[in-house]
Amino acid sequence: MEDELNNYTSFTRSVSLTTVPLYGLDVNRKVRINSDRLKGQFIINRLTIPLNYNGMMSVTLNEITDSLY
């Protein structure tokens, strides 16, 4: 219930990125990003893994926000 409230009642950042395939990632897994432009904890919503040998993987993440109460 708390996750649904956080996702639909507050402004969360959504991030999309393209990278070389990282086969250890999975949906609903929490990752931490710490770069110059972006910092925080995110949860993986969608993965696209290419089937060809030279493809790039795309990942969609949503920021994990603090509790509302």
N, CA, C and O atoms as a DFTB+ gen file, in Angstrom:
276 C
 N C O
     1  1       0.816      -1.172       0.000
     2  2       0.000       0.000       0.000
     3  2       0.867       1.246       0.000
     4  3       0.596       2.196      -0.735
     5  1       1.906       1.246       0.819
     6  2       2.777       2.417       0.901
     7  2       3.471       2.697      -0.437
     8  3       3.617       3.855      -0.829
     9  1       3.899       1.636      -1.141
    10  2       4.528       1.819      -2.450
    11  2       3.560       2.435      -3.450
    12  3       3.948       3.315      -4.218
    13  1       2.324       1.995      -3.453
    14  2       1.330       2.554      -4.369
    15  2       1.056       4.023      -4.061
    16  3       0.930       4.838      -4.974
    17  1       0.962       4.359      -2.781
    18  2       0.769       5.760      -2.398
    19  2       1.938       6.619      -2.864
    20  3       1.735       7.711      -3.395
    21  1       3.142       6.137      -2.670
    22  2       4.312       6.904      -3.085
    23  2       4.383       7.067      -4.595
    24  3       4.779       8.126      -5.082
    25  1       4.007       6.043      -5.338
    26  2       4.085       6.105      -6.797
    27  2       3.045       7.032      -7.405
    28  3       3.314       7.681      -8.415
    29  1       1.857       7.102      -6.801
    30  2       0.769       7.822      -7.459
    31  2       0.370       9.122      -6.782
    32  3      -0.479       9.835      -7.317
    33  1       0.937       9.467      -5.637
    34  2       0.533      10.701      -4.974
    35  2       1.658      11.712      -4.833
    36  3       1.428      12.810      -4.327
    37  1       2.854      11.378      -5.261
    38  2       3.955      12.331      -5.181
    39  2       4.665      12.378      -6.528
    40  3       4.458      11.525      -7.391
    41  1       5.488      13.374      -6.685
    42  2       6.231      13.522      -7.926
    43  2       7.524      12.728      -7.825
    44  3       8.434      13.105      -7.087
    45  1       7.605      11.629      -8.567
    46  2       8.814      10.819      -8.572
    47  2       9.536      11.006      -9.894
    48  3       8.912      11.235     -10.931
    49  1      10.836      10.907      -9.846
    50  2      11.625      11.005     -11.065
    51  2      11.644       9.661     -11.759
    52  3      11.738       8.611     -11.124
    53  1      11.555       9.714     -13.051
    54  2      11.674       8.523     -13.878
    55  2      12.896       8.705     -14.769
    56  3      13.087       9.763     -15.369
    57  1      13.717       7.672     -14.849
    58  2      14.971       7.746     -15.593
    59  2      15.005       6.601     -16.594
    60  3      14.668       5.464     -16.263
    61  1      15.412       6.908     -17.813
    62  2      15.640       5.881     -18.833
    63  2      17.096       5.961     -19.252
    64  3      17.635       7.050     -19.448
    65  1      17.726       4.811     -19.387
    66  2      19.121       4.798     -19.812
    67  2      19.370       3.635     -20.739
    68  3      18.635       2.647     -20.749
    69  1      20.429       3.776     -21.520
    70  2      20.847       2.743     -22.457
    71  2      22.273       2.354     -22.108
    72  3      23.122       3.220     -21.897
    73  1      22.538       1.062     -22.046
    74  2      23.852       0.573     -21.631
    75  2      24.157      -0.749     -22.324
    76  3      23.302      -1.330     -22.993
    77  1      25.373      -1.205     -22.153
    78  2      25.699      -2.553     -22.609
    79  2      24.898      -3.523     -21.746
    80  3      24.575      -3.183     -20.607
    81  1      24.571      -4.698     -22.231
    82  2      23.751      -5.625     -21.445
    83  2      24.386      -5.990     -20.101
    84  3      25.544      -6.401     -20.034
    85  1      23.611      -5.832     -19.053
    86  2      23.988      -6.227     -17.691
    87  2      23.005      -7.305     -17.270
    88  3      21.897      -6.996     -16.833
    89  1      23.393      -8.548     -17.396
    90  2      22.471      -9.659     -17.201
    91  2      22.134      -9.915     -15.738
    92  3      21.241     -10.716     -15.459
    93  1      22.803      -9.277     -14.806
    94  2      22.505      -9.441     -13.390
    95  2      21.348      -8.585     -12.917
    96  3      20.863      -8.772     -11.801
    97  1      20.891      -7.646     -13.741
    98  2      19.762      -6.788     -13.359
    99  2      18.451      -7.516     -13.569
   100  3      18.341      -8.388     -14.431
   101  1      17.448      -7.147     -12.767
   102  2      16.122      -7.736     -12.887
   103  2      15.086      -6.696     -12.489
   104  3      15.403      -5.735     -11.788
   105  1      13.875      -6.882     -12.924
   106  2      12.775      -5.972     -12.596
   107  2      12.497      -6.030     -11.097
   108  3      12.668      -7.076     -10.471
   109  1      12.074      -4.918     -10.528
   110  2      11.770      -4.752      -9.099
   111  2      13.007      -4.852      -8.215
   112  3      12.900      -5.131      -7.021
   113  1      14.152      -4.631      -8.785
   114  2      15.392      -4.633      -8.012
   115  2      15.802      -3.194      -7.710
   116  3      15.689      -2.319      -8.569
   117  1      16.270      -2.955      -6.506
   118  2      16.672      -1.611      -6.100
   119  2      18.128      -1.387      -6.476
   120  3      18.984      -2.234      -6.223
   121  1      18.401      -0.223      -7.091
   122  2      19.765       0.155      -7.446
   123  2      20.036       1.557      -6.917
   124  3      19.116       2.356      -6.744
   125  1      21.286       1.843      -6.666
   126  2      21.693       3.169      -6.201
   127  2      22.532       3.806      -7.297
   128  3      23.463       3.193      -7.819
   129  1      22.191       5.044      -7.638
   130  2      22.935       5.792      -8.645
   131  2      23.586       6.967      -7.946
   132  3      22.935       7.706      -7.208
   133  1      24.876       7.133      -8.184
   134  2      25.614       8.225      -7.579
   135  2      26.537       8.811      -8.640
   136  3      27.686       8.392      -8.775
   137  1      26.025       9.780      -9.389
   138  2      26.820      10.437     -10.421
   139  2      26.730      11.943     -10.212
   140  3      26.068      12.413      -9.286
   141  1      27.392      12.686     -11.070
   142  2      27.364      14.146     -10.949
   143  2      25.966      14.712     -11.147
   144  3      25.575      15.648     -10.449
   145  1      25.213      14.161     -12.080
   146  2      23.886      14.682     -12.414
   147  2      22.744      14.043     -11.637
   148  3      21.695      14.661     -11.459
   149  1      22.935      12.823     -11.179
   150  2      21.830      12.060     -10.602
   151  2      22.297      11.278      -9.389
   152  3      23.295      10.560      -9.450
   153  1      21.574      11.420      -8.286
   154  2      21.889      10.688      -7.066
   155  2      20.599      10.186      -6.447
   156  3      19.590      10.891      -6.454
   157  1      20.623       8.978      -5.913
   158  2      19.464       8.455      -5.217
   159  2      19.295       6.969      -5.403
   160  3      20.095       6.304      -6.060
   161  1      18.217       6.459      -4.799
   162  2      17.868       5.053      -4.930
   163  2      16.699       4.935      -5.895
   164  3      15.745       5.711      -5.844
   165  1      16.794       3.953      -6.769
   166  2      15.799       3.752      -7.813
   167  2      15.403       2.288      -7.849
   168  3      16.147       1.413      -7.405
   169  1      14.215       2.038      -8.386
   170  2      13.745       0.664      -8.581
   171  2      13.557       0.450     -10.082
   172  3      13.048       1.326     -10.781
   173  1      13.966      -0.703     -10.566
   174  2      13.894      -1.012     -11.994
   175  2      12.461      -1.391     -12.347
   176  3      11.888      -2.303     -11.751
   177  1      11.887      -0.688     -13.320
   178  2      10.527      -0.972     -13.773
   179  2      10.492      -1.807     -15.042
   180  3       9.650      -2.693     -15.183
   181  1      11.401      -1.528     -15.963
   182  2      11.350      -2.210     -17.258
   183  2      12.764      -2.425     -17.782
   184  3      13.623      -1.552     -17.654
   185  1      12.997      -3.585     -18.367
   186  2      14.263      -3.934     -19.004
   187  2      13.996      -4.401     -20.426
   188  3      13.015      -5.096     -20.688
   189  1      14.873      -4.016     -21.337
   190  2      14.826      -4.533     -22.688
   191  2      16.198      -5.091     -22.998
   192  3      17.162      -4.336     -23.122
   193  1      16.300      -6.398     -23.125
   194  2      17.579      -7.053     -23.387
   195  2      17.611      -7.465     -24.854
   196  3      16.712      -8.167     -25.317
   197  1      18.639      -7.034     -25.594
   198  2      18.715      -7.350     -27.023
   199  2      19.089      -8.815     -27.263
   200  3      19.760      -9.443     -26.444
   201  1      18.648      -9.333     -28.383
   202  2      18.965     -10.712     -28.733
   203  2      20.134     -10.813     -29.700
   204  3      20.666     -11.904     -29.900
   205  1      20.548      -9.703     -30.305
   206  2      21.681      -9.756     -31.220
   207  2      22.987      -9.502     -30.464
   208  3      22.972      -9.055     -29.317
   209  1      24.095      -9.786     -31.107
   210  2      25.386      -9.744     -30.410
   211  2      25.884      -8.328     -30.113
   212  3      26.706      -8.153     -29.214
   213  1      25.414      -7.324     -30.835
   214  2      25.923      -5.971     -30.639
   215  2      24.844      -4.999     -30.166
   216  3      24.976      -3.792     -30.367
   217  1      23.801      -5.494     -29.554
   218  2      22.698      -4.647     -29.123
   219  2      22.963      -3.968     -27.797
   220  3      23.860      -4.348     -27.044
   221  1      22.163      -2.956     -27.533
   222  2      22.253      -2.206     -26.285
   223  2      20.991      -2.463     -25.467
   224  3      19.904      -2.641     -26.017
   225  1      21.151      -2.479     -24.166
   226  2      20.061      -2.738     -23.225
   227  2      19.459      -1.405     -22.789
   228  3      20.197      -0.450     -22.544
   229  1      18.130      -1.323     -22.688
   230  2      17.512      -0.115     -22.150
   231  2      16.837      -0.454     -20.822
   232  3      16.238      -1.518     -20.664
   233  1      16.950       0.478     -19.870
   234  2      16.451       0.291     -18.512
   235  2      15.614       1.505     -18.143
   236  3      16.023       2.639     -18.390
   237  1      14.438       1.273     -17.550
   238  2      13.594       2.348     -17.044
   239  2      13.517       2.211     -15.534
   240  3      13.201       1.142     -15.012
   241  1      13.810       3.310     -14.832
   242  2      13.863       3.323     -13.365
   243  2      12.932       4.378     -12.807
   244  3      12.697       5.400     -13.452
   245  1      12.396       4.145     -11.614
   246  2      11.637       5.138     -10.863
   247  2      12.323       5.374      -9.536
   248  3      12.809       4.436      -8.903
   249  1      12.363       6.630      -9.113
   250  2      13.024       6.973      -7.858
   251  2      12.211       6.473      -6.673
   252  3      10.982       6.535      -6.688
   253  1      12.885       5.987      -5.662
   254  2      12.244       5.584      -4.416
   255  2      12.188       6.815      -3.537
   256  3      13.220       7.365      -3.154
   257  1      10.983       7.244      -3.221
   258  2      10.800       8.445      -2.407
   259  2      10.673       8.073      -0.941
   260  3      10.384       6.928      -0.593
   261  1      10.893       9.062      -0.094
   262  2      10.713       8.847       1.340
   263  2       9.236       8.663       1.653
   264  3       8.376       9.047       0.861
   265  1       8.951       8.091       2.778
   266  2       7.581       7.839       3.203
   267  2       6.802       9.135       3.354
   268  3       7.369      10.165       3.719
   269  1       5.503       9.089       3.073
   270  2       4.652      10.275       3.174
   271  2       4.327      10.628       4.619
   272  3       3.958      11.766       4.908
   273  1       4.458       9.679       5.517
   274  2       4.121       9.940       6.912
   275  2       5.201       9.423       7.822
   276  3       5.093       9.552       9.042
